[in-house]
Amino acid sequence: MEKDCLFCKIANKEIPTDFLYEDDMLVVFRDINPQSPVHLLIVPKKHIRSINDLTEEDKIIVGEMAMLGKEMAKREGIDQSGYKLLFNVENGGGQMIFHLHQHLVGGWEGDAKW
Ligand code: AMP
Ligand code: ZN
């Protein structure tokens, strides 16, 4: 838990947020400013700043994030039409919240728009 980290506060339920999924390691909620018809955030409870800060022990977290991305795409009904799982990394990579998260985006009519 990192002081003043928005996603730590969300994961710890200090900021009430509707979770589509929760387990001991991860939470999933809808992006507040969706860039696509389906736009979810898959977020570890552990505070990790970005992909750059991953350690060996975090491998399991990233593996679970990918697996949950696949599962959430299925639940949202976009697994067959297709989707993207994205990590933005640091300022130049478009990261604005410095607590690791994976975007699940999809649901467009036809080709991907993002
Ligand atoms: P990134 O640019 O990869 O750091 O993405 C951060 C994402 O978090 C953006 O898509 C924001 O719209 C989203 N976001 C910011 N605050 C909230 C919030 N309170 N609840 C849900 N999503 C949020
Ligand atoms: Zn955090």
Coordinates of N, CA, C and O and ligand atoms in Angstrom, one line a residue:
M1 N 0.9 -1.2 0.0 CA 0.0 0.0 0.0 C 0.9 1.2 0.0 O 1.7 1.4 0.9
E2 N 0.8 2.0 -1.0 CA 1.6 3.2 -1.2 C 0.7 4.4 -0.9 O -0.4 4.5 -1.4
K3 N 1.1 5.3 0.0 CA 0.4 6.5 0.4 C 0.1 7.3 -0.9 O 1.0 7.5 -1.7
D4 N -1.1 7.9 -1.0 CA -1.4 8.7 -2.1 C -1.5 8.1 -3.5 O -1.4 8.7 -4.5
C5 N -1.6 6.7 -3.5 CA -1.7 6.0 -4.8 C -3.2 5.7 -5.0 O -3.8 5.0 -4.2
L6 N -3.7 6.2 -6.1 CA -5.2 6.0 -6.3 C -5.5 4.6 -6.5 O -6.6 4.1 -5.9
F7 N -4.8 3.8 -7.2 CA -5.1 2.4 -7.4 C -4.9 1.5 -6.1 O -5.6 0.5 -5.9
C8 N -4.0 1.9 -5.2 CA -3.9 1.3 -3.9 C -5.2 1.5 -3.1 O -5.7 0.6 -2.5
K9 N -5.6 2.8 -3.2 CA -6.9 3.1 -2.4 C -8.1 2.4 -3.0 O -8.9 1.9 -2.2
I10 N -8.1 2.3 -4.3 CA -9.3 1.5 -4.9 C -9.2 0.0 -4.5 O -10.1 -0.6 -4.1
A11 N -8.0 -0.6 -4.6 CA -7.8 -2.0 -4.3 C -8.1 -2.3 -2.9 O -8.6 -3.4 -2.5
N12 N -7.8 -1.3 -2.0 CA -8.0 -1.5 -0.6 C -9.4 -1.0 -0.1 O -9.7 -1.0 1.1
K13 N -10.2 -0.6 -1.1 CA -11.6 -0.2 -0.9 C -11.7 1.1 0.0 O -12.7 1.3 0.6
E14 N -10.7 1.9 0.0 CA -10.8 3.2 0.6 C -11.6 4.1 -0.3 O -12.2 5.1 0.1
I15 N -11.5 3.9 -1.6 CA -12.3 4.6 -2.6 C -13.3 3.5 -3.1 O -12.9 2.6 -3.8
P16 N -14.6 3.7 -2.8 CA -15.6 2.7 -3.3 C -15.7 2.6 -4.8 O -15.8 3.6 -5.5
T17 N -15.5 1.4 -5.3 CA -15.5 1.1 -6.7 C -16.1 -0.2 -7.0 O -16.0 -1.2 -6.2
D18 N -16.9 -0.3 -8.0 CA -17.6 -1.6 -8.4 C -16.5 -2.5 -9.0 O -16.0 -2.2 -10.1
F19 N -16.2 -3.6 -8.3 CA -15.3 -4.6 -8.9 C -16.1 -5.6 -9.7 O -17.1 -6.2 -9.3
L20 N -15.6 -5.9 -10.9 CA -16.2 -6.9 -11.7 C -15.6 -8.3 -11.3 O -16.2 -9.3 -11.6
Y21 N -14.4 -8.2 -10.7 CA -13.7 -9.4 -10.2 C -12.8 -9.0 -9.1 O -12.3 -7.9 -9.1
E22 N -12.7 -9.9 -8.1 CA -11.7 -9.7 -7.0 C -11.2 -11.1 -6.5 O -12.0 -12.0 -6.3
D23 N -9.9 -11.2 -6.3 CA -9.3 -12.3 -5.6 C -8.2 -11.7 -4.7 O -8.1 -10.5 -4.5
D24 N -7.4 -12.6 -4.1 CA -6.3 -12.2 -3.2 C -5.3 -11.3 -3.9 O -4.6 -10.5 -3.2
M25 N -5.2 -11.5 -5.2 CA -4.1 -10.9 -5.9 C -4.5 -9.7 -6.8 O -3.8 -8.7 -6.9
L26 N -5.7 -9.8 -7.4 CA -6.1 -8.9 -8.4 C -7.5 -8.3 -8.2 O -8.4 -9.0 -7.6
V27 N -7.7 -7.1 -8.7 CA -9.1 -6.6 -8.9 C -9.3 -6.1 -10.3 O -8.3 -5.8 -11.0
V28 N -10.6 -6.1 -10.7 CA -10.9 -5.6 -12.1 C -12.1 -4.6 -11.9 O -13.0 -4.9 -11.2
F29 N -11.9 -3.5 -12.6 CA -13.0 -2.5 -12.6 C -13.0 -1.8 -13.9 O -12.1 -1.9 -14.7
R30 N -14.1 -1.1 -14.2 CA -14.3 -0.4 -15.5 C -13.5 0.9 -15.4 O -13.5 1.6 -14.4
D31 N -12.8 1.2 -16.6 CA -12.1 2.5 -16.7 C -13.1 3.7 -16.6 O -14.2 3.6 -17.2
I32 N -12.8 4.7 -15.8 CA -13.7 5.8 -15.6 C -13.9 6.6 -16.9 O -14.8 7.4 -17.0
N33 N -12.9 6.5 -17.8 CA -12.9 7.3 -19.0 C -12.7 6.4 -20.2 O -11.6 6.4 -20.8
P34 N -13.7 5.5 -20.5 CA -13.4 4.5 -21.5 C -13.0 4.9 -22.9 O -13.6 5.9 -23.4
Q35 N -12.0 4.3 -23.4 CA -11.6 4.6 -24.8 C -12.1 3.6 -25.8 O -11.7 3.7 -27.0
S36 N -13.0 2.7 -25.4 CA -13.5 1.7 -26.3 C -14.8 1.2 -25.6 O -15.0 1.4 -24.4
P37 N -15.7 0.5 -26.4 CA -17.0 0.1 -25.8 C -16.7 -0.8 -24.6 O -17.5 -0.7 -23.6
V38 N -15.7 -1.6 -24.6 CA -15.3 -2.4 -23.3 C -13.9 -1.9 -23.0 O -13.0 -1.9 -23.8
H39 N -13.8 -1.3 -21.8 CA -12.5 -0.9 -21.3 C -12.4 -1.2 -19.8 O -12.9 -0.4 -19.0
L40 N -11.7 -2.2 -19.5 CA -11.5 -2.7 -18.1 C -10.1 -2.5 -17.7 O -9.2 -2.5 -18.5
L41 N -9.9 -2.3 -16.4 CA -8.5 -2.3 -15.8 C -8.3 -3.5 -14.9 O -9.1 -3.7 -14.0
I42 N -7.2 -4.2 -15.1 CA -6.9 -5.4 -14.3 C -5.7 -5.0 -13.5 O -4.6 -4.6 -14.0
V43 N -5.9 -5.0 -12.2 CA -4.9 -4.3 -11.3 C -4.5 -5.2 -10.1 O -5.4 -5.7 -9.4
P44 N -3.2 -5.3 -9.9 CA -2.7 -6.1 -8.8 C -2.9 -5.3 -7.5 O -2.8 -4.1 -7.5
K45 N -3.2 -6.0 -6.4 CA -3.3 -5.4 -5.1 C -2.0 -4.9 -4.6 O -1.9 -3.9 -3.9
K46 N -0.9 -5.6 -5.0 CA 0.4 -5.1 -4.6 C 0.8 -3.9 -5.4 O 0.6 -3.8 -6.6
H47 N 1.4 -2.9 -4.7 CA 1.8 -1.7 -5.4 C 3.1 -2.0 -6.1 O 4.2 -2.2 -5.5
I48 N 3.0 -1.9 -7.5 CA 4.2 -2.0 -8.3 C 4.1 -0.8 -9.2 O 3.0 -0.5 -9.8
R49 N 5.1 0.0 -9.4 CA 5.0 1.3 -10.1 C 4.7 1.1 -11.6 O 3.7 1.6 -12.1
S50 N 5.5 0.2 -12.3 CA 5.2 0.0 -13.7 C 5.9 -1.3 -14.1 O 6.6 -2.0 -13.3
I51 N 5.8 -1.7 -15.3 CA 6.4 -2.9 -15.9 C 7.9 -2.8 -15.6 O 8.6 -3.8 -15.3
N52 N 8.5 -1.6 -15.6 CA 10.0 -1.5 -15.3 C 10.4 -2.0 -13.9 O 11.5 -2.3 -13.7
D53 N 9.4 -2.0 -13.0 CA 9.7 -2.3 -11.6 C 9.5 -3.8 -11.3 O 9.6 -4.2 -10.1
L54 N 9.1 -4.6 -12.3 CA 8.8 -6.0 -12.0 C 10.0 -6.7 -11.5 O 11.1 -6.5 -12.0
T55 N 9.8 -7.6 -10.5 CA 10.9 -8.5 -10.0 C 10.5 -9.9 -10.3 O 9.4 -10.2 -10.8
E56 N 11.5 -10.8 -10.1 CA 11.2 -12.2 -10.4 C 10.0 -12.7 -9.6 O 9.2 -13.5 -10.2
E57 N 9.8 -12.2 -8.4 CA 8.6 -12.7 -7.7 C 7.3 -12.2 -8.2 O 6.2 -12.7 -7.9
D58 N 7.3 -11.2 -9.1 CA 6.1 -10.6 -9.7 C 5.7 -11.4 -10.9 O 4.6 -11.1 -11.4
K59 N 6.5 -12.4 -11.4 CA 6.1 -13.1 -12.6 C 4.8 -13.7 -12.5 O 4.0 -13.7 -13.4
I60 N 4.4 -14.3 -11.3 CA 3.2 -14.9 -11.1 C 2.0 -13.9 -11.3 O 1.0 -14.2 -11.8
I61 N 2.2 -12.7 -10.8 CA 1.2 -11.6 -10.9 C 0.9 -11.3 -12.3 O -0.3 -11.3 -12.8
V62 N 2.0 -11.1 -13.1 CA 1.8 -10.8 -14.5 C 1.1 -11.9 -15.3 O 0.3 -11.7 -16.2
G63 N 1.5 -13.2 -14.9 CA 0.9 -14.3 -15.5 C -0.6 -14.4 -15.2 O -1.4 -14.6 -16.1
E64 N -1.0 -14.1 -14.0 CA -2.4 -14.1 -13.6 C -3.1 -13.0 -14.3 O -4.3 -13.1 -14.6
M65 N -2.5 -11.8 -14.4 CA -3.1 -10.7 -15.1 C -3.5 -11.1 -16.6 O -4.6 -10.8 -17.0
A66 N -2.6 -11.7 -17.3 CA -2.9 -12.1 -18.6 C -4.0 -13.2 -18.7 O -4.9 -13.1 -19.5
M67 N -4.0 -14.1 -17.7 CA -5.0 -15.1 -17.7 C -6.4 -14.5 -17.4 O -7.4 -14.9 -18.0
L68 N -6.4 -13.5 -16.5 CA -7.6 -12.9 -16.1 C -8.1 -12.0 -17.3 O -9.3 -11.9 -17.5
G69 N -7.2 -11.4 -18.0 CA -7.6 -10.6 -19.2 C -8.4 -11.5 -20.2 O -9.4 -11.1 -20.7
K70 N -7.9 -12.7 -20.4 CA -8.5 -13.6 -21.3 C -9.9 -13.9 -20.7 O -10.9 -13.9 -21.5
E71 N -10.0 -14.2 -19.4 CA -11.3 -14.6 -18.8 C -12.3 -13.4 -18.9 O -13.5 -13.6 -19.2
M72 N -11.8 -12.2 -18.6 CA -12.7 -11.1 -18.6 C -13.2 -10.8 -20.0 O -14.4 -10.4 -20.2
A73 N -12.4 -10.9 -21.0 CA -12.8 -10.7 -22.4 C -13.9 -11.7 -22.7 O -14.9 -11.3 -23.4
K74 N -13.8 -12.9 -22.2 CA -14.9 -13.9 -22.5 C -16.2 -13.5 -21.8 O -17.2 -13.5 -22.4
R75 N -16.0 -13.0 -20.5 CA -17.2 -12.6 -19.7 C -17.9 -11.4 -20.4 O -19.1 -11.2 -20.3
E76 N -17.1 -10.5 -21.0 CA -17.6 -9.3 -21.6 C -18.1 -9.6 -23.0 O -18.7 -8.7 -23.7
G77 N -17.9 -10.8 -23.5 CA -18.4 -11.3 -24.8 C -17.6 -10.7 -26.0 O -18.2 -10.6 -27.1
I78 N -16.3 -10.4 -25.8 CA -15.5 -9.9 -26.9 C -14.3 -10.8 -27.2 O -13.5 -10.4 -28.0
D79 N -14.3 -12.0 -26.6 CA -13.2 -12.9 -26.9 C -13.1 -13.3 -28.4 O -12.0 -13.4 -28.9
Q80 N -14.2 -13.5 -29.0 CA -14.2 -13.9 -30.4 C -14.0 -12.8 -31.3 O -13.3 -12.9 -32.3
S81 N -14.6 -11.6 -31.1 CA -14.5 -10.5 -31.9 C -13.0 -9.9 -31.8 O -12.5 -9.4 -32.8
G82 N -12.4 -10.1 -30.6 CA -11.1 -9.6 -30.4 C -10.9 -8.5 -29.5 O -11.8 -7.7 -29.3
Y83 N -9.7 -8.3 -29.0 CA -9.4 -7.3 -28.0 C -7.9 -7.0 -27.9 O -7.1 -7.7 -28.5
K84 N -7.6 -6.0 -27.0 CA -6.2 -5.8 -26.8 C -6.0 -5.8 -25.3 O -6.8 -5.4 -24.5
L85 N -4.8 -6.3 -24.9 CA -4.4 -6.2 -23.5 C -3.1 -5.4 -23.5 O -2.1 -5.7 -24.2
L86 N -3.2 -4.2 -22.8 CA -2.1 -3.2 -22.9 C -1.5 -2.8 -21.6 O -2.3 -2.6 -20.6
F87 N -0.2 -2.6 -21.6 CA 0.5 -1.9 -20.5 C 1.1 -0.6 -21.0 O 1.9 -0.7 -22.0
N88 N 0.7 0.5 -20.4 CA 1.4 1.7 -20.7 C 2.6 1.8 -19.7 O 2.4 1.6 -18.5
V89 N 3.8 2.2 -20.2 CA 4.9 2.2 -19.3 C 5.6 3.6 -19.3 O 6.1 4.1 -20.3
E90 N 5.5 4.2 -18.1 CA 6.1 5.5 -17.8 C 5.5 6.6 -18.7 O 4.7 6.3 -19.6
N91 N 5.9 7.8 -18.5 CA 5.3 9.0 -19.2 C 5.3 8.8 -20.7 O 4.3 9.1 -21.4
G92 N 6.4 8.4 -21.3 CA 6.5 8.3 -22.7 C 5.7 7.2 -23.3 O 5.4 7.2 -24.5
G93 N 5.3 6.3 -22.5 CA 4.4 5.2 -22.9 C 3.0 5.5 -22.6 O 2.1 4.6 -22.7
G94 N 2.7 6.7 -22.1 CA 1.3 7.0 -21.9 C 0.8 6.7 -20.5 O -0.4 6.8 -20.2
Q95 N 1.7 6.2 -19.6 CA 1.2 5.9 -18.2 C 0.9 7.1 -17.4 O 1.7 8.1 -17.4
M96 N -0.3 7.2 -16.8 CA -0.6 8.3 -16.0 C -0.8 8.0 -14.5 O -0.7 8.8 -13.7
I97 N -1.2 6.7 -14.3 CA -1.4 6.2 -12.9 C -0.2 5.2 -12.7 O -0.1 4.2 -13.4
F98 N 0.7 5.6 -11.7 CA 1.9 4.8 -11.5 C 1.7 3.7 -10.5 O 2.4 3.7 -9.4
H99 N 0.8 2.9 -10.8 CA 0.5 1.6 -10.1 C 0.1 0.6 -11.2 O -0.9 0.9 -12.0
L100 N 0.9 -0.4 -11.4 CA 0.7 -1.3 -12.5 C -0.7 -1.7 -12.8 O -1.5 -1.9 -11.9
H101 N -1.1 -1.6 -14.1 CA -2.4 -2.0 -14.5 C -2.4 -2.5 -16.0 O -1.6 -1.9 -16.7
Q102 N -3.3 -3.4 -16.3 CA -3.4 -3.9 -17.7 C -4.7 -3.4 -18.2 O -5.8 -3.6 -17.5
H103 N -4.7 -2.8 -19.3 CA -6.0 -2.4 -20.0 C -6.5 -3.5 -20.8 O -5.8 -4.1 -21.5
L104 N -7.8 -3.8 -20.7 CA -8.5 -4.7 -21.6 C -9.5 -3.8 -22.4 O -10.4 -3.2 -21.8
V105 N -9.2 -3.7 -23.7 CA -10.0 -2.8 -24.6 C -10.5 -3.6 -25.8 O -9.8 -4.4 -26.3
G106 N -11.7 -3.4 -26.1 CA -12.3 -4.0 -27.3 C -13.8 -3.7 -27.4 O -14.3 -2.8 -26.8
G107 N -14.4 -4.4 -28.3 CA -15.9 -4.3 -28.4 C -16.2 -3.3 -29.6 O -17.4 -2.9 -29.7
W108 N -15.3 -2.9 -30.4 CA -15.6 -2.1 -31.5 C -16.4 -2.8 -32.6 O -16.3 -4.0 -32.7
E109 N -17.1 -2.0 -33.4 CA -17.7 -2.6 -34.6 C -16.6 -2.6 -35.6 O -16.0 -1.6 -35.9
G110 N -16.3 -3.8 -36.2 CA -15.3 -3.9 -37.2 C -13.9 -3.8 -36.6 O -13.6 -4.3 -35.5
D111 N -13.0 -3.0 -37.3 CA -11.6 -3.0 -36.9 C -11.4 -2.2 -35.6 O -12.2 -1.4 -35.2
A112 N -10.3 -2.5 -34.9 CA -9.9 -1.9 -33.7 C -9.7 -0.4 -33.9 O -9.2 0.0 -35.0
K113 N -10.2 0.5 -33.0 CA -10.1 1.9 -33.1 C -8.9 2.5 -32.3 O -8.7 3.7 -32.2
W114 N -8.3 1.6 -31.5 CA -7.2 2.1 -30.6 C -6.0 1.2 -30.7 O -6.2 0.0 -30.6
Ligands
AMP1 P1 -2.7 4.8 -17.8 O1 -2.6 6.0 -18.8 O2 -2.2 3.5 -18.5 O3 -1.9 5.1 -16.5 O4 -4.2 4.5 -17.5 C1 -4.8 5.0 -16.4 C2 -6.3 4.8 -16.6 O5 -6.9 4.9 -15.3 C3 -6.9 5.8 -17.5 O6 -7.5 5.1 -18.6 C4 -8.0 6.5 -16.7 O7 -9.2 6.8 -17.4 C5 -8.2 5.5 -15.6 N1 -8.7 6.0 -14.3 C6 -8.2 7.0 -13.6 N2 -8.9 7.2 -12.4 C7 -9.8 6.2 -12.4 C8 -10.8 5.7 -11.4 N3 -11.0 6.4 -10.3 N4 -11.5 4.7 -11.7 C9 -11.4 4.0 -12.9 N5 -10.4 4.3 -13.8 C10 -9.7 5.4 -13.6
ZN2 ZN -0.4 1.7 -5.6

